[in-house]
CSV table of C-alpha atoms in Angstrom, one decimal:
chain,number,residue,atom,x,y,z
A,29,MET,CA,49.2,-15.8,21.8
A,30,ASN,CA,45.7,-17.0,22.1
A,31,SER,CA,42.9,-14.5,21.4
A,32,ARG,CA,39.6,-15.0,23.1
A,33,VAL,CA,36.3,-14.0,21.4
A,34,THR,CA,33.6,-13.0,23.8
A,35,VAL,CA,30.0,-13.4,22.6
A,36,LEU,CA,27.6,-11.2,24.5
A,37,ALA,CA,24.3,-12.9,25.3
A,38,PRO,CA,21.3,-10.8,24.5
A,39,THR,CA,20.1,-9.0,27.6
A,40,PRO,CA,16.4,-9.1,28.6
A,41,ARG,CA,16.1,-5.5,27.5
A,42,ARG,CA,17.4,-6.3,24.0
A,43,ARG,CA,15.1,-9.3,23.8
A,44,THR,CA,12.1,-7.2,24.7
A,45,ALA,CA,13.0,-4.5,22.1
A,46,LEU,CA,13.4,-7.2,19.4
A,47,ALA,CA,10.1,-8.8,20.4
A,48,ARG,CA,8.4,-5.4,20.1
A,49,ARG,CA,9.8,-4.9,16.6
A,50,LEU,CA,8.9,-8.4,15.5
A,51,ALA,CA,5.4,-8.5,17.0
A,52,PRO,CA,3.7,-6.3,14.3
A,53,VAL,CA,5.4,-8.4,11.6
A,54,VAL,CA,4.2,-11.7,13.0
A,55,PHE,CA,0.6,-10.5,13.5
A,56,LEU,CA,0.4,-8.7,10.1
A,57,ALA,CA,2.0,-11.5,8.1
A,58,PRO,CA,-1.1,-13.7,7.7
A,59,ALA,CA,-3.3,-10.8,6.6
A,60,VAL,CA,-0.6,-9.5,4.2
A,61,LEU,CA,-0.2,-13.0,2.7
A,62,LEU,CA,-3.9,-13.4,2.2
A,63,MET,CA,-4.1,-10.0,0.5
A,64,LEU,CA,-1.2,-10.9,-1.8
A,65,VAL,CA,-2.8,-14.2,-2.8
A,66,PHE,CA,-6.4,-13.2,-3.1
A,67,LEU,CA,-6.2,-9.5,-4.0
A,68,VAL,CA,-2.9,-8.4,-5.4
A,69,TYR,CA,-2.2,-11.5,-7.5
A,70,PRO,CA,-5.6,-11.6,-9.2
A,71,LEU,CA,-5.4,-7.8,-9.9
A,72,VAL,CA,-2.0,-8.1,-11.5
A,73,ASP,CA,-3.1,-11.2,-13.4
A,74,SER,CA,-6.2,-9.4,-14.7
A,75,PHE,CA,-4.0,-6.6,-16.2
A,76,ARG,CA,-1.8,-9.3,-17.7
A,77,LEU,CA,-4.7,-11.2,-19.3
A,78,SER,CA,-6.0,-7.9,-20.7
A,79,LEU,CA,-3.1,-8.0,-23.1
A,80,PHE,CA,-4.2,-11.3,-24.7
A,81,GLU,CA,-7.1,-12.5,-26.8
A,82,TRP,CA,-8.2,-15.8,-25.2
A,83,ASN,CA,-11.4,-17.8,-24.7
A,84,GLY,CA,-10.2,-19.1,-21.3
A,85,LEU,CA,-10.5,-22.7,-22.3
A,86,GLY,CA,-7.7,-23.7,-24.7
A,87,ALA,CA,-4.1,-23.0,-25.1
A,88,GLY,CA,-4.6,-20.6,-28.1
A,89,ARG,CA,-3.7,-17.4,-26.2
A,90,VAL,CA,-2.8,-14.6,-28.7
A,91,PHE,CA,-0.9,-11.6,-27.5
A,92,VAL,CA,-2.7,-8.4,-28.8
A,93,GLY,CA,-0.9,-5.8,-26.6
A,94,LEU,CA,-3.2,-2.8,-26.0
A,95,GLY,CA,-5.7,-4.0,-28.7
A,96,ASN,CA,-8.3,-4.9,-26.0
A,97,TRP,CA,-7.9,-1.4,-24.4
A,98,ALA,CA,-8.3,0.3,-27.8
A,99,GLU,CA,-11.5,-1.7,-28.4
A,100,LEU,CA,-12.8,-0.8,-25.0
A,101,LEU,CA,-12.4,2.9,-25.8
A,102,HIS,CA,-14.8,2.5,-28.8
A,103,ASP,CA,-17.1,0.0,-27.0
A,104,THR,CA,-20.6,1.6,-26.9
A,105,GLN,CA,-21.9,-1.1,-24.6
A,106,PHE,CA,-19.2,-0.5,-22.1
A,107,ARG,CA,-19.9,3.3,-22.2
A,108,HIS,CA,-23.6,2.5,-21.7
A,109,ALA,CA,-22.8,0.2,-18.7
A,110,LEU,CA,-20.5,2.9,-17.2
A,111,ARG,CA,-23.3,5.5,-17.6
A,112,ASN,CA,-25.8,3.2,-15.9
A,113,ASN,CA,-23.2,2.7,-13.0
A,114,LEU,CA,-22.9,6.4,-12.6
A,115,LEU,CA,-26.7,6.9,-12.7
A,116,LEU,CA,-27.0,4.1,-10.0
A,117,ALA,CA,-24.4,5.9,-7.9
A,118,LEU,CA,-26.2,9.2,-8.2
A,119,LEU,CA,-29.6,7.6,-7.3
A,120,SER,CA,-27.9,5.8,-4.3
A,121,VAL,CA,-26.6,9.1,-3.0
A,122,LEU,CA,-29.8,11.0,-3.5
A,123,ILE,CA,-32.0,8.3,-2.0
A,124,GLN,CA,-29.9,6.5,0.6
A,125,LEU,CA,-28.3,9.4,2.4
A,126,PRO,CA,-31.4,11.5,3.2
A,127,ILE,CA,-33.5,8.5,4.3
A,128,ALA,CA,-30.6,7.1,6.4
A,129,LEU,CA,-30.1,10.5,8.0
A,130,ALA,CA,-33.8,10.9,8.8
A,131,LEU,CA,-33.9,7.4,10.3
A,132,ALA,CA,-30.8,8.1,12.4
A,133,LEU,CA,-32.4,11.3,13.8
A,134,LEU,CA,-35.7,9.5,14.5
A,135,LEU,CA,-33.9,6.7,16.3
A,136,GLU,CA,-31.8,9.1,18.3
A,137,ARG,CA,-35.0,10.7,19.7
A,138,ALA,CA,-37.0,7.5,19.9
A,139,GLY,CA,-36.0,6.8,23.5
A,140,ARG,CA,-37.5,3.6,25.0
A,141,GLY,CA,-38.0,0.9,22.4
A,142,SER,CA,-35.4,2.3,20.0
A,143,GLN,CA,-33.2,-0.8,20.3
A,144,TRP,CA,-35.9,-2.9,18.7
A,145,LEU,CA,-36.4,-0.4,15.9
A,146,LYS,CA,-32.6,-0.3,15.3
A,147,ILE,CA,-32.6,-4.1,14.9
A,148,LEU,CA,-35.7,-4.0,12.6
A,149,TYR,CA,-34.2,-1.3,10.4
A,150,PHE,CA,-30.8,-3.0,10.2
A,151,LEU,CA,-32.3,-6.4,9.0
A,152,PRO,CA,-32.1,-5.6,5.2
A,153,LEU,CA,-28.4,-5.3,5.4
A,154,LEU,CA,-28.1,-8.8,6.8
A,155,PHE,CA,-29.9,-10.5,4.0
A,156,SER,CA,-28.1,-12.1,1.1
A,157,SER,CA,-28.1,-10.0,-2.1
A,158,VAL,CA,-29.0,-13.1,-4.2
A,159,ALA,CA,-31.9,-14.0,-1.9
A,160,LEU,CA,-33.1,-10.4,-2.0
A,161,GLY,CA,-32.9,-10.4,-5.8
A,162,VAL,CA,-35.0,-13.5,-6.1
A,163,VAL,CA,-37.6,-12.1,-3.6
A,164,PHE,CA,-37.9,-8.7,-5.3
A,165,LYS,CA,-37.9,-10.3,-8.8
A,166,ASN,CA,-41.1,-12.2,-7.7
A,167,ILE,CA,-42.6,-9.1,-6.0
A,168,LEU,CA,-42.1,-7.0,-9.2
A,169,ASP,CA,-43.4,-9.7,-11.5
A,170,PRO,CA,-45.9,-8.0,-13.9
A,171,ASN,CA,-48.3,-11.0,-14.0
A,172,PHE,CA,-48.1,-12.7,-10.6
A,173,GLY,CA,-46.3,-10.2,-8.4
A,174,PRO,CA,-48.0,-8.9,-5.3
A,175,LEU,CA,-47.1,-5.3,-6.0
A,176,ASN,CA,-49.2,-5.1,-9.2
A,177,ALA,CA,-51.9,-7.2,-7.5
A,178,LEU,CA,-52.0,-4.7,-4.7
A,179,LEU,CA,-52.3,-1.8,-7.1
A,180,GLN,CA,-55.2,-3.5,-8.9
A,181,ALA,CA,-56.9,-4.2,-5.6
A,182,ILE,CA,-56.8,-0.6,-4.5
A,183,ASP,CA,-58.2,0.6,-7.9
A,184,LEU,CA,-54.9,2.0,-9.2
A,185,PRO,CA,-54.4,-0.3,-12.2
A,186,TRP,CA,-52.8,2.5,-14.2
A,187,LEU,CA,-49.8,2.3,-11.8
A,188,ALA,CA,-49.2,-1.4,-12.5
A,189,GLN,CA,-46.1,-1.7,-14.7
A,190,ASP,CA,-43.7,-4.3,-16.0
A,191,TRP,CA,-41.2,-3.0,-13.5
A,192,LEU,CA,-38.2,-5.1,-14.6
A,193,GLY,CA,-39.2,-5.6,-18.3
A,194,ASP,CA,-39.7,-1.9,-19.2
A,195,THR,CA,-36.5,-0.3,-20.4
A,196,ARG,CA,-37.6,3.0,-18.7
A,197,LEU,CA,-38.2,1.4,-15.3
A,198,ALA,CA,-35.7,-1.5,-15.0
A,199,LEU,CA,-32.7,0.5,-13.7
A,200,LEU,CA,-34.8,2.6,-11.4
A,201,SER,CA,-36.5,-0.5,-9.9
A,202,VAL,CA,-33.2,-2.2,-9.3
A,203,ALA,CA,-31.8,1.1,-7.8
A,204,LEU,CA,-34.6,1.2,-5.3
A,205,VAL,CA,-33.9,-2.3,-4.1
A,206,VAL,CA,-30.2,-1.5,-3.9
A,207,CYS,CA,-31.0,1.6,-1.8
A,208,TRP,CA,-33.4,-0.4,0.4
A,209,GLN,CA,-30.7,-2.9,1.2
A,210,ASN,CA,-27.9,-0.4,1.9
A,211,ILE,CA,-29.8,2.3,3.8
A,212,PRO,CA,-29.2,0.6,7.2
A,213,PHE,CA,-25.4,0.8,6.8
A,214,HIS,CA,-25.5,4.6,6.3
A,215,MET,CA,-28.1,4.9,9.1
A,216,ILE,CA,-25.5,3.3,11.5
A,217,LEU,CA,-22.8,5.6,10.2
A,218,PHE,CA,-25.0,8.7,10.8
A,219,MET,CA,-26.0,7.4,14.3
A,220,ALA,CA,-22.2,7.2,15.1
A,221,GLY,CA,-21.8,10.7,13.9
A,222,LEU,CA,-24.7,12.0,16.0
A,223,ALA,CA,-23.4,10.1,19.1
A,224,SER,CA,-20.2,12.2,18.9
A,225,PHE,CA,-22.2,15.5,18.7
A,226,PRO,CA,-21.7,17.6,21.9
A,227,ARG,CA,-25.0,17.8,23.6
A,228,GLU,CA,-24.2,21.1,25.3
A,229,LEU,CA,-24.2,22.9,21.9
A,230,ALA,CA,-27.8,21.8,21.3
A,231,GLU,CA,-28.8,22.7,24.8
A,232,ALA,CA,-27.3,26.1,24.5
A,233,ALA,CA,-29.1,26.7,21.3
A,234,ARG,CA,-32.4,25.6,22.8
A,235,LEU,CA,-31.9,27.9,25.7
A,236,ASP,CA,-31.4,30.8,23.2
A,237,GLY,CA,-34.8,29.9,21.8
A,238,ALA,CA,-33.8,27.9,18.7
A,239,ARG,CA,-36.3,25.3,17.5
A,240,PRO,CA,-35.2,21.7,16.9
A,241,ALA,CA,-35.3,22.2,13.1
A,242,LYS,CA,-33.0,25.2,13.3
A,243,VAL,CA,-30.7,23.3,15.7
A,244,PHE,CA,-30.4,20.5,13.1
A,245,TRP,CA,-29.8,22.8,10.1
A,246,THR,CA,-27.4,25.2,11.8
A,247,ILE,CA,-25.5,23.0,14.2
A,248,GLN,CA,-26.0,19.2,13.7
A,249,LEU,CA,-25.8,19.1,9.9
A,250,PRO,CA,-22.6,21.1,9.7
A,251,TRP,CA,-21.1,18.8,12.4
A,252,LEU,CA,-22.0,15.8,10.2
A,253,ARG,CA,-20.5,17.1,6.9
A,254,GLY,CA,-17.5,14.8,7.2
A,255,THR,CA,-19.7,11.8,7.8
A,256,LEU,CA,-21.9,12.8,4.9
A,257,ARG,CA,-18.9,12.9,2.6
A,258,VAL,CA,-17.7,9.5,3.8
A,259,ALA,CA,-21.2,8.1,3.3
A,260,ALA,CA,-21.5,9.5,-0.2
A,261,MET,CA,-18.1,8.1,-1.2
A,262,LEU,CA,-19.0,4.7,0.1
A,263,ALA,CA,-22.4,4.8,-1.7
A,264,VAL,CA,-20.7,5.7,-5.0
A,265,ILE,CA,-18.0,3.1,-4.7
A,266,GLY,CA,-20.5,0.4,-3.8
A,267,SER,CA,-22.7,1.3,-6.7
A,268,LEU,CA,-19.8,1.2,-9.2
A,269,ARG,CA,-19.0,-2.4,-8.4
A,270,TYR,CA,-22.5,-3.8,-7.8
A,271,PHE,CA,-23.2,-7.1,-9.5
A,272,ASP,CA,-25.1,-9.9,-7.7
A,273,LEU,CA,-28.5,-8.3,-7.0
A,274,VAL,CA,-28.7,-6.7,-10.4
A,275,TYR,CA,-27.7,-9.9,-12.2
A,276,VAL,CA,-30.3,-11.9,-10.4
A,277,MET,CA,-33.1,-9.4,-10.9
A,278,THR,CA,-32.5,-8.4,-14.6
A,279,GLY,CA,-29.3,-9.9,-15.9
A,280,GLY,CA,-28.5,-6.5,-17.3
A,281,GLY,CA,-31.7,-6.4,-19.4
A,282,PRO,CA,-34.0,-5.6,-20.9
A,283,GLU,CA,-32.0,-4.6,-23.9
A,284,GLY,CA,-29.1,-3.5,-21.7
A,285,ALA,CA,-31.3,-1.0,-19.8
A,286,SER,CA,-29.9,-2.1,-16.4
A,287,GLU,CA,-26.5,-3.3,-17.7
A,288,LEU,CA,-23.6,-2.4,-15.3
A,289,MET,CA,-19.9,-2.8,-15.8
A,290,ALA,CA,-19.8,-5.9,-13.7
A,291,THR,CA,-22.7,-7.6,-15.5
A,292,TYR,CA,-21.2,-6.7,-18.9
A,293,MET,CA,-17.9,-8.1,-17.8
A,294,TYR,CA,-19.6,-11.4,-16.6
A,295,ARG,CA,-21.5,-11.8,-19.9
A,296,THR,CA,-18.3,-11.1,-21.9
A,297,VAL,CA,-16.4,-13.8,-20.1
A,298,PHE,CA,-19.0,-16.5,-19.6
A,299,SER,CA,-21.3,-15.9,-22.6
A,300,SER,CA,-19.0,-14.6,-25.3
A,301,TYR,CA,-16.0,-16.6,-24.0
A,302,ARG,CA,-13.6,-13.6,-24.3
A,303,LEU,CA,-11.5,-13.9,-21.1
A,304,GLY,CA,-9.0,-11.4,-22.3
A,305,TYR,CA,-11.5,-8.7,-23.1
A,306,GLY,CA,-13.4,-9.4,-19.9
A,307,SER,CA,-10.2,-8.9,-18.0
A,308,THR,CA,-9.8,-5.5,-19.7
A,309,ILE,CA,-13.3,-4.6,-18.5
A,310,ALA,CA,-12.5,-5.7,-15.0
A,311,SER,CA,-9.2,-3.7,-15.0
A,312,ALA,CA,-11.1,-0.6,-16.3
A,313,MET,CA,-13.6,-1.1,-13.4
A,314,PHE,CA,-10.7,-1.1,-11.0
A,315,LEU,CA,-9.2,2.1,-12.5
A,316,VAL,CA,-12.6,3.9,-12.4
A,317,VAL,CA,-13.3,2.9,-8.8
A,318,THR,CA,-9.8,3.8,-7.7
A,319,LEU,CA,-9.9,7.2,-9.3
A,320,ILE,CA,-13.3,8.0,-7.7
A,321,ALA,CA,-12.1,6.6,-4.3
A,322,ALA,CA,-8.9,8.8,-4.5
A,323,LEU,CA,-11.0,11.9,-5.2
A,324,GLY,CA,-13.4,11.0,-2.4
A,325,LEU,CA,-10.6,10.4,0.1
A,326,ARG,CA,-9.0,13.7,-0.7
A,327,LEU,CA,-12.3,15.5,0.0
A,328,THR,CA,-12.9,13.6,3.2
A,329,ARG,CA,-9.4,14.5,4.5
A,330,ARG,CA,-10.0,18.1,3.8
A,331,PHE,CA,-13.4,18.2,5.5
A,332,ALA,CA,-12.9,15.5,8.1
A,333,THR,CA,-15.0,15.7,11.3
A,334,PRO,CA,-15.3,13.3,14.2
A,335,VAL,CA,-17.3,10.1,13.4
């Protein structure tokens, strides 16, 4: 007795359902592959290298286990760099956010011509950090820089300083340049938050006799609290991983006054030729940034507002 096996051809409906399930996989696969190759693999390899003592050149790789991590816990230079990073993050929040919010409010009320002002204020964010570092290093030069020359010309010679060579001023000078470059980003963020603000609330408050300042403090600012928290988190995270502009302007000096975790890691790897310990510093940076980002995300989820 012959048995006949019937193979059902996929119906158009089945093919459509299969295509819908596969479409996200096909579109996401290149991005996931790039992340695995250029993000996940280097991260895992950095943690792996932190278990070795190696100069990065020869084959003499020595397994030390958690020895590099134990050294990091007692490394005063790393603690100093971490403190400078946290101070830079604090200055970034205190300087960038108020100025960015003020510019967003001004541009919102500027009316005609505001488009050109938006482009003008956004330009610093488009410049290369390395190029900005070179420009401001020349501007702040104590002997030939235009800033000290201007102070001399307006009879304020006592204000002329060695901005990048003084241990008391180096980090502050670098922080001001960092803030100047990143203020436009937060300005755009606040402008997006203000664009979602219901105009009828402000109009109702004005009809009740509230002045613009009171409308801002009692209605607009509470509306932007979620945006403020997001901006603060981004400013802090960006400050914790800053490298290029600081390295070009000061190289971490003078005497480590502007040393950050990233510049310390760079010097450890490429000047001291300690790739294993440099990988430990990089891994510690990742853990610090991840911890602060997780705390920030938890806050932003609790106090989320439309952006």
